[in-house]
Amino acid sequence: MSNLTLVEAVNQALAWEMAHDDSVVVFGEDVGVNGGVFRATDGLQERFGAARVFDTPLAEAMIAGLAVGMASQGLKPVPEIQFMGFIYPALDQIISHASRLRNRTRGRLTCPMVLRAPFGTGIRAPEHHSESTEALFAHMPGVRVVIPSSPVRAYGLLLSAIRDPDPVVFLEPKRVYRAFRQEVPDNGEGLPLDHAFVTRPGTDLTLISWGASALETWNAAGELAGEGIDCEVIDLATVSPLDKETILESVSRTGRAVIVHEAAVSGGVGAEIAAVLASEGLYSLEAPVMRVGGYDTVPPLARLEYGYIPSVQRIKDAVREVVEA
Amino acid sequence: MSNLTLVEAVNQALAWEMAHDDSVVVFGEDVGVNGGVFRATDGLQERFGAARVFDTPLAEAMIAGLAVGMASQGLKPVPEIQFMGFIYPALDQIISHASRLRNRTRGRLTCPMVLRAPFGTGIRAPEHHSESTEALFAHMPGVRVVIPSSPVRAYGLLLSAIRDPDPVVFLEPKRVYRAFRQEVPDNGEGLPLDHAFVTRPGTDLTLISWGASALETWNAAGELAGEGIDCEVIDLATVSPLDKETILESVSRTGRAVIVHEAAVSGGVGAEIAAVLASEGLYSLEAPVMRVGGYDTVPPLARLEYGYIPSVQRIKDAVREVVEA
Amino acid sequence: MSVVARFEIRYTQFLDPHGKAQKELPEFAANADQMARMYRFMRLTRVFDQRCINLQRTGQVGTIASSRGHEAAQIGVAAVMQPEDVMAPSYREHGAAIWRGVRMSQLLAVWGGDERGHNWDGPRHDFPYCVPIATQCLHAAGAALALKMRGQASCAVAFCGDGATSEGAFYEALNAAGAMQLPVVFLVTNNRYAISMPVEGQTAAGTLAQKAIAAGIPGEQVDGNDVVAVRHRCEQALRKARSGGGPSLLEALSYRLSDHTTADDATRYRPDAEVEAARLREPLRRARRLMEERFGWTEEQEQALTEELEAEVEAEVEAYLSAPKPQIEEIFEHQFGNMPPMLAAQREIARKYPAPGHG
Amino acid sequence: MSVVARFEIRYTQFLDPHGKAQKELPEFAANADQMARMYRFMRLTRVFDQRCINLQRTGQVGTIASSRGHEAAQIGVAAVMQPEDVMAPSYREHGAAIWRGVRMSQLLAVWGGDERGHNWDGPRHDFPYCVPIATQCLHAAGAALALKMRGQASCAVAFCGDGATSEGAFYEALNAAGAMQLPVVFLVTNNRYAISMPVEGQTAAGTLAQKAIAAGIPGEQVDGNDVVAVRHRCEQALRKARSGGGPSLLEALSYRLSDHTTADDATRYRPDAEVEAARLREPLRRARRLMEERFGWTEEQEQALTEELEAEVEAEVEAYLSAPKPQIEEIFEHQFGNMPPMLAAQREIARKYPAPGHG
Ligand SMILES: Cc1ncc(C[n+]2csc(CCOP(=O)(O)OP(=O)(O)O)c2C)c(N)n1
Ligand SMILES: Cc1ncc(C[n+]2csc(CCOP(=O)(O)OP(=O)(O)O)c2C)c(N)n1
Ligand SMILES: [Mg+2]
Ligand SMILES: [Mg+2]
């Protein structure tokens, strides 16, 4: 099978790396027998055994803390947090230890771990199942935050994340989990971290997004092209540390930028991008930088969630406003 | 006594409000008999009794969770987290509950609590005692983040924070705790939240900072005035939600902005300010917006911490660069 | 080595799986009205539950957690709570909420993706459903502290599951309750699974009741499918809490007869035989036998009750389905008591983009 | 009510406060070399500790936590750890670290505000000091899991204090260790205070050892001022862990003879009389009596040892004070294994602004 959904690509990457690196260990809540509530770890326990793929007690701080301990001793733990809304108890271990162990010991101990979590809206689930708080992790020195938005990038970025010698928070947009399929050859080839992908070249304006918002952004760009507005589209992929070069280079050509994400707009990763443009890209800017994001409210429950996240319409309106400015 | 340090002003505000509102309760680690490790709660237990001022077991998630429970039942808890570096176990309760209770119940239950914590560098303490991660809380819808930078503002803002009907994370810059004294009349008068204070008018450039960085920012402005550069200085005070009006109005006059904070620069609150300028203030900008912040590393231990946080020199250099741009 | 402390964990059961009394029943069990009321609400919970699942299957509510099998554990404690007591449920305590006066249409609204449901009837101070596992235990402790500070002779009750006993928040709540002697009762419904994780994988502790020992508070087990046992032991625990006797923990031994939620497929991880065996011990069967034996409850009464409850549920489903649509503006109204200008400005933008889809 | 589980907590002491054996001592206590080595390191820890405080008072290190009173609890366990075992200390285990080969100059560097100290000698896999209370318990569990997965017959040892037993992370670590049967030993040094909070305010549990019951793992108390008791019981626990017997928890009953740290003033919150009484039970006095009685340890030997240790400490202080200054660039070097361009650019800026002050 190589025509895969994003969640299948995640599974394929995990399987590849487990097959090729004995030190990779997968664990979390319901990842073993049940194969993960989204089936991201489906079949891994059967294939690699219950010693390398196991269910843990229900405790996120523990999941992250165990991973830090394991990573420090030479393993490569790839724990799963069931939903990003439940990652917060683990945050202390990430910010206080995972991100610091290398620096604290001046390289004596390191923390090569990948904390995977599905994030974002879109499955009509109860409260706390629609979080997009990647900005919290993006503000942690020593942590990489990586977000795939397609099956191909999920596979390649996850492989690179596991191989990276430092902690990576790997956030999987659950709205994209089964949204479409791509050919994803199982060749073990990673994609570069710290690198933003230009997924569509364009000349009039740079659209920057990541995660599930990449879907609406892509669709908006398509529709706008029909109206004669030629958007360059960037999939940020590694949201921290930021690939400033790609962004600045693009905006130096287009002179305009709109940033799109599901997270609450204030203090989101979009702010950092806009800030970089305001300092290092100011002289390129021909119009205000707009951010289209979730509103600064708690993400609403299912009935209003599609009114909360940026719609194709909102993105298009923002682009038109910036192009006309 | 009314010629007070910042930490004494905090104490005076707590005492005033406890004396005037029976529902205010103070608790945390070592806040009772010991009066707090910085003496912020000194004398309160003696004066108001051990039922209203008490020491808790050592557990930050518990401190925050108790506060949510108490606030929901009509009390006004004002818990202390001993250092901001230990606030992370409490983060789940803040983001998942304190910030959401009102919205989740459509106003049936509310969460009027103030979580106080000293933050920032400057006391030669061990690791984790120098955190400035206000941006994490500033990205949480439903939470106010308030930071005083002088005794007068500490008193007035803390009173308003306690009286506010919603959760406030109140961060006290420990480097300013005893840095200077001000007359702080004990009159129970609050200062407005959601409001930035212009502490020095100026015409050439707007300097925006908060917390301990307000010290260096202020000094830099003074020295720059001697060089003929007339900076307007804004003390942000409420770092979330942002008082955009004050910032935009100032920059509309000065055309230039430099933002200064101790926190790691990437994804800090400075990014949000710069982003607002890049969108709503772009046409006022005559030069790039610069951020002078901590580097994107873990805050170093004591011997290098003054090389990490923005120095007067770095601020002045940034201002000159922007003014000359 | 000298022994410096000794502990015991006790277990209470009155009714065996066939509804046979194993020993003399407590006084309340002789009261036909009280027993009928409890039985009625257990049945109502079951009827409501089944209807919820149907609604989910037909796309009329979102993912929902069933409480099938938990009826005794929920009604047994709800029955001895006073309105002034404070309930801190997990996401599974539909029965207890209904007993306390929450309308089923309000519960449905929440599961249907509409926050307005949580602005519910019943004691207004009760906590809403809580999704992040175990965090509500701390809220209950905090509420108990508020009650204690105000000298109110009430208590708080926290509900959680077996999985919740692995979370730090659970222990912190227990420990705080013990250290401060708070009027709070922790009711742990051990339904043997946390999604796919059997309780044996959750902990090496042989009972969950013994978690209380770590906090220096009393802990005990009760047959959670035996509504008489649950009510009796909870009554003692709540009374003790209200009268300054401190907190306690009860582990109600039960079984999750449903999938974890409608998004789950339990056949992936548990054997049919186990579920079959559990069905024989389930709470309604047992309660009905008791009603028959002690109060001559008949098949006719049972059928009449079923019809009545189904109608009651149907009316609530109607109320739920016919409620006016939520509007996007509403997400701004209750974010703060004092709306900051920034948010008011966003509300204006949102007005231009009404929620598509499920709205 | 039937009893479904029973538990006991036991306590071990060999030496009374006067160094008198209360019962037959374990075999190792007859070994003069081993006992002398343990005594030596306990004394060294005390001498180092005192010197650290002097250095702090004269501004040559930052805030520092004293381990005065904890010497038996630290050396007792360090003595039975193997190099392959993994230590996860709190911020107070100077003695155990020194025993394991960490240089005192390296410990001083850390307290002096220089991360290079943590790149320390001794087993390179040991964890550095851990400041966020109880979090290291999870690291020890994780390390134990790594050992177990690789089939190594070693174990991890987590050190924490009485206050740490209130943190969720502590319980989560215990519970995970039990559920997964990890080769880890939790050594809780109950020095009766967490800064100003007496252990009685921390929990209603009469012993901290009983916290283990919640996790279904063995827990026991030991006289933490009695190095023979600590070593003996730790030896059992570590051996058990290494051989697949699972985790355990030991509560070492001791007393913090110092302020919490040099930034603390313990007279604000604890009575002098209590401290005086504790001095009579302190570990060094007891160990010395034992040395005198069993091995004819003399005043001359004691004085010679003191001089030797003081010289040793002094040499390390010298090494610490004469180390080259850290440079601001260093804060960038170990943030990532692969430095992102963004950070390299910041390093260039930092070079222009060397750290003033303490640098
Ligand atoms: C902190 C947190 N982690 C994970 C989840 C996802 N989750 C929802 S229910 C559940 C299992 C809960 O098991 P248990 O406590 O036994 O309660 P039960 O559902 O059996 O009633 C999990 C893991 C969550 N809601 N919160
Ligand atoms: C998570 C966290 N909260 C608070 C602190 C501040 N603090 C440092 S030591 C301490 C007391 C610890 O007491 P205990 O566990 O008994 O250890 P001891 O210092 O007595 O050895 C506190 C509250 C911290 N370091 N970490
Ligand atoms: Mg369960
Ligand atoms: Mg202690």
Coordinates of C-alpha atoms in Angstrom, one line a residue, chain D residues 27-323:
Chain D
E27 CA 27.4 -8.4 57.7
F28 CA 28.9 -5.4 55.9
A29 CA 29.0 -3.5 59.2
A30 CA 31.8 -5.8 60.3
N31 CA 33.9 -4.7 57.4
A32 CA 36.2 -2.0 58.7
D33 CA 37.2 -0.8 55.2
Q34 CA 33.7 -0.4 54.0
M35 CA 32.6 1.3 57.2
A36 CA 35.6 3.6 57.1
R37 CA 34.9 4.5 53.5
M38 CA 31.3 5.3 54.3
Y39 CA 32.2 7.3 57.3
R40 CA 34.8 9.2 55.3
F41 CA 32.3 10.2 52.6
M42 CA 29.8 11.3 55.2
R43 CA 32.4 13.5 56.8
L44 CA 33.5 14.8 53.4
T45 CA 29.9 15.7 52.6
R46 CA 29.7 17.6 55.8
V47 CA 33.0 19.4 55.3
F48 CA 32.1 20.3 51.7
D49 CA 28.7 21.5 52.8
Q50 CA 30.1 23.9 55.3
R51 CA 32.5 25.2 52.8
C52 CA 29.7 25.8 50.3
I53 CA 27.8 27.9 52.8
N54 CA 30.9 30.0 53.4
L55 CA 31.4 30.4 49.7
Q56 CA 27.8 31.6 49.4
R57 CA 28.1 34.0 52.3
T58 CA 31.1 35.6 50.6
G59 CA 29.4 35.8 47.3
Q60 CA 31.5 33.1 45.6
V61 CA 28.6 30.8 44.8
G62 CA 24.8 31.6 44.4
T63 CA 22.0 30.2 46.5
I64 CA 22.8 26.7 47.6
A65 CA 21.0 23.9 49.3
S66 CA 22.8 22.3 52.3
S67 CA 22.7 18.5 52.8
R68 CA 23.6 18.8 56.5
G69 CA 21.8 16.0 58.3
H70 CA 21.3 14.0 55.1
E71 CA 24.7 12.3 55.0
A72 CA 23.6 8.8 56.1
A73 CA 20.6 8.8 53.7
Q74 CA 22.8 9.7 50.8
I75 CA 25.9 7.7 51.5
G76 CA 23.9 4.7 52.7
V77 CA 22.4 4.3 49.3
A78 CA 25.3 5.5 47.2
A79 CA 27.4 2.8 48.8
V80 CA 25.2 0.0 47.4
M81 CA 24.7 1.6 44.0
Q82 CA 26.8 0.2 41.1
P83 CA 28.3 2.5 38.5
E84 CA 25.8 1.1 35.9
D85 CA 22.9 2.0 38.1
V86 CA 21.4 5.4 37.2
M87 CA 21.0 8.1 39.8
A88 CA 18.3 10.8 39.6
P89 CA 19.0 13.2 42.4
S90 CA 17.1 16.2 43.6
Y91 CA 19.2 19.3 44.3
R92 CA 20.4 18.1 47.7
E93 CA 22.3 14.9 47.0
H94 CA 25.9 16.3 47.0
G95 CA 27.1 13.4 49.0
A96 CA 25.8 10.7 46.8
A97 CA 27.1 12.5 43.7
I98 CA 30.6 12.8 45.2
W99 CA 30.6 9.2 46.2
R100 CA 29.8 8.3 42.6
G101 CA 32.8 10.3 41.3
V102 CA 31.4 13.8 40.6
R103 CA 34.1 16.4 41.4
M104 CA 33.2 18.9 44.1
S105 CA 34.4 21.6 41.8
Q106 CA 31.7 20.5 39.3
L107 CA 29.0 20.7 41.9
L108 CA 30.3 24.1 42.9
A109 CA 30.2 25.3 39.3
V110 CA 26.5 24.5 39.1
W111 CA 25.7 26.3 42.3
G112 CA 28.0 29.1 41.1
G113 CA 25.8 29.6 38.1
D114 CA 27.7 27.7 35.4
E115 CA 26.1 24.9 33.5
R116 CA 29.5 23.4 32.7
G117 CA 29.4 21.8 36.1
H118 CA 26.7 19.5 35.0
N119 CA 28.9 18.0 32.4
W120 CA 30.3 16.1 35.3
D121 CA 32.4 13.1 36.0
G122 CA 31.1 10.0 37.7
P123 CA 28.7 7.8 35.7
R124 CA 28.0 9.9 32.6
H125 CA 24.5 8.5 32.4
D126 CA 23.5 9.9 35.8
F127 CA 21.0 12.7 35.8
P128 CA 22.0 16.2 36.8
Y129 CA 20.5 18.0 39.9
C130 CA 16.8 18.4 39.4
V131 CA 15.1 21.5 40.7
P132 CA 11.4 21.1 39.7
I133 CA 10.2 19.0 42.7
A134 CA 9.4 15.3 42.0
T135 CA 9.9 15.5 38.2
Q136 CA 13.1 13.4 38.5
C137 CA 11.0 10.5 39.8
L138 CA 9.7 10.1 36.3
H139 CA 13.1 10.3 34.8
A140 CA 14.3 7.5 37.0
A141 CA 11.3 5.4 36.0
G142 CA 12.1 6.1 32.3
A143 CA 15.7 5.2 32.8
A144 CA 14.6 2.0 34.6
L145 CA 12.4 1.2 31.6
A146 CA 15.4 1.7 29.3
L147 CA 17.5 -0.6 31.5
K148 CA 14.7 -3.2 31.5
M149 CA 14.1 -3.0 27.8
R150 CA 17.8 -3.6 27.2
G151 CA 17.9 -6.5 29.6
Q152 CA 20.6 -4.8 31.8
A153 CA 20.7 -6.0 35.4
S154 CA 20.9 -2.5 36.7
C155 CA 18.4 -0.2 38.4
A156 CA 17.6 3.5 38.7
V157 CA 17.4 5.4 42.0
A158 CA 15.3 8.5 42.4
F159 CA 15.9 10.8 45.4
C160 CA 13.3 13.1 46.6
G161 CA 12.0 14.9 49.7
D162 CA 8.9 14.8 51.9
G163 CA 7.5 17.8 50.1
A164 CA 7.9 16.0 46.8
T165 CA 5.4 13.3 47.8
S166 CA 2.6 15.8 47.3
E167 CA 3.3 16.4 43.6
G168 CA 1.4 14.5 41.0
A169 CA 4.6 13.5 39.3
F170 CA 5.7 11.5 42.3
Y171 CA 2.6 9.4 42.3
E172 CA 2.6 9.0 38.6
A173 CA 6.2 7.7 38.8
L174 CA 5.3 5.3 41.6
N175 CA 2.3 4.0 39.8
A176 CA 4.0 3.6 36.5
A177 CA 6.9 1.8 38.2
G178 CA 4.4 -0.6 39.7
A179 CA 2.3 -1.1 36.6
M180 CA 5.3 -1.8 34.5
Q181 CA 7.4 -3.5 37.3
L182 CA 10.3 -1.2 36.6
P183 CA 13.7 -1.7 38.3
V184 CA 13.7 1.6 40.2
V185 CA 14.0 2.5 43.9
F186 CA 12.4 5.7 45.2
L187 CA 14.3 7.0 48.2
V188 CA 12.2 9.7 50.0
T189 CA 14.3 11.6 52.5
N190 CA 11.8 12.8 55.0
N191 CA 13.7 15.7 56.6
R192 CA 10.4 16.9 58.1
Y193 CA 10.2 20.1 56.2
A194 CA 9.6 21.4 52.7
I195 CA 11.0 24.8 53.2
S196 CA 8.7 26.0 55.9
M197 CA 6.0 23.4 55.6
P198 CA 6.2 20.6 58.2
V199 CA 5.5 17.2 56.9
E200 CA 2.3 17.0 59.0
G201 CA 0.9 19.8 56.9
Q202 CA 2.0 18.1 53.7
T203 CA -0.2 15.1 54.1
A204 CA -2.6 13.3 56.4
A205 CA -0.6 10.1 55.8
G206 CA 1.1 9.0 58.9
T207 CA 4.1 7.7 57.0
L208 CA 5.4 8.6 53.6
A209 CA 6.2 4.9 53.0
Q210 CA 2.5 4.2 52.8
K211 CA 2.3 6.2 49.6
A212 CA 3.7 3.1 48.0
I213 CA 0.5 1.2 48.7
A214 CA -1.3 3.4 46.3
A215 CA 0.9 2.1 43.5
G216 CA 0.9 -1.5 44.7
I217 CA 4.6 -1.5 45.4
P218 CA 6.5 -2.2 48.6
G219 CA 7.1 0.7 50.9
E220 CA 9.0 0.9 54.2
Q221 CA 10.5 3.3 56.6
V222 CA 14.1 3.3 57.7
D223 CA 16.0 5.5 60.2
G224 CA 17.6 7.9 57.8
N225 CA 20.2 9.0 60.3
D226 CA 21.4 5.4 60.7
V227 CA 23.7 4.7 57.8
V228 CA 23.7 1.0 58.6
A229 CA 19.9 0.8 58.3
V230 CA 19.8 2.9 55.1
R231 CA 22.5 0.8 53.5
H232 CA 21.0 -2.5 54.6
R233 CA 17.5 -1.8 53.4
C234 CA 18.6 -0.1 50.2
E235 CA 20.8 -3.0 49.4
Q236 CA 17.8 -5.3 49.5
A237 CA 15.7 -3.0 47.5
L238 CA 18.3 -2.4 44.8
R239 CA 19.1 -6.0 44.5
K240 CA 15.5 -6.8 44.2
A241 CA 15.0 -4.2 41.5
R242 CA 18.1 -5.4 39.5
S243 CA 16.9 -9.0 39.5
G244 CA 13.5 -8.3 38.2
G245 CA 11.7 -8.1 41.5
G246 CA 10.2 -4.7 40.8
P247 CA 10.3 -1.3 42.4
S248 CA 10.2 -0.2 46.0
L249 CA 10.0 2.9 48.0
L250 CA 12.0 3.7 51.1
E251 CA 11.3 6.6 53.4
A252 CA 14.4 7.7 55.2
L253 CA 13.4 9.5 58.4
S254 CA 15.9 12.3 58.9
Y255 CA 15.9 16.0 59.7
R256 CA 17.1 19.1 57.8
L257 CA 19.7 20.5 60.1
S258 CA 20.3 23.6 58.0
D259 CA 18.1 26.3 56.5
H260 CA 16.3 25.2 53.4
T261 CA 18.9 27.0 51.3
T262 CA 21.2 29.9 51.9
A263 CA 18.3 32.1 50.8
D264 CA 16.1 30.8 53.7
D265 CA 15.9 31.6 57.4
A266 CA 14.5 28.6 59.2
T267 CA 14.2 30.4 62.5
R268 CA 11.1 32.1 61.1
Y269 CA 9.2 28.8 61.1
R270 CA 10.7 26.2 63.4
P271 CA 11.5 26.2 67.1
D272 CA 15.1 26.1 68.2
A273 CA 14.3 23.3 70.6
E274 CA 13.2 21.1 67.8
V275 CA 16.5 21.7 66.0
E276 CA 18.4 21.1 69.1
A277 CA 16.6 17.8 69.7
A278 CA 17.3 16.8 66.1
R279 CA 21.0 17.5 66.5
L280 CA 21.2 14.7 69.1
R281 CA 19.9 12.2 66.5
E282 CA 22.1 13.4 63.6
P283 CA 23.9 10.8 61.5
L284 CA 27.6 11.6 61.8
R285 CA 27.6 11.5 65.6
R286 CA 26.1 8.1 65.4
A287 CA 28.4 6.8 62.7
R288 CA 31.4 8.0 64.6
R289 CA 30.3 6.2 67.8
L290 CA 30.0 3.0 65.8
M291 CA 33.5 3.5 64.3
E292 CA 34.8 4.1 67.8
E293 CA 33.1 1.1 69.4
R294 CA 33.6 -1.4 66.6
F295 CA 36.8 -0.3 65.0
G296 CA 38.6 1.6 67.7
W297 CA 38.4 4.8 65.7
T298 CA 40.4 7.4 67.7
E299 CA 40.4 11.2 68.1
E300 CA 43.7 11.3 66.3
Q301 CA 42.2 9.5 63.3
E302 CA 39.3 11.8 63.4
Q303 CA 41.5 14.8 63.3
A304 CA 43.7 13.5 60.6
L305 CA 40.6 12.7 58.6
T306 CA 39.2 16.2 59.1
E307 CA 42.4 17.8 57.9
E308 CA 42.7 15.5 54.9
L309 CA 39.1 16.2 53.9
E310 CA 39.5 19.9 54.4
A311 CA 42.5 19.9 52.1
E312 CA 40.6 17.9 49.5
V313 CA 37.7 20.3 49.6
E314 CA 40.0 23.2 49.4
A315 CA 41.7 21.9 46.3
E316 CA 38.3 21.5 44.7
V317 CA 37.3 25.0 45.7
E318 CA 40.5 26.2 44.1
A319 CA 39.7 24.4 40.9
Y320 CA 36.3 25.9 40.9
L321 CA 37.4 29.4 41.5
S322 CA 40.2 29.3 38.9
A323 CA 38.1 27.8 36.1

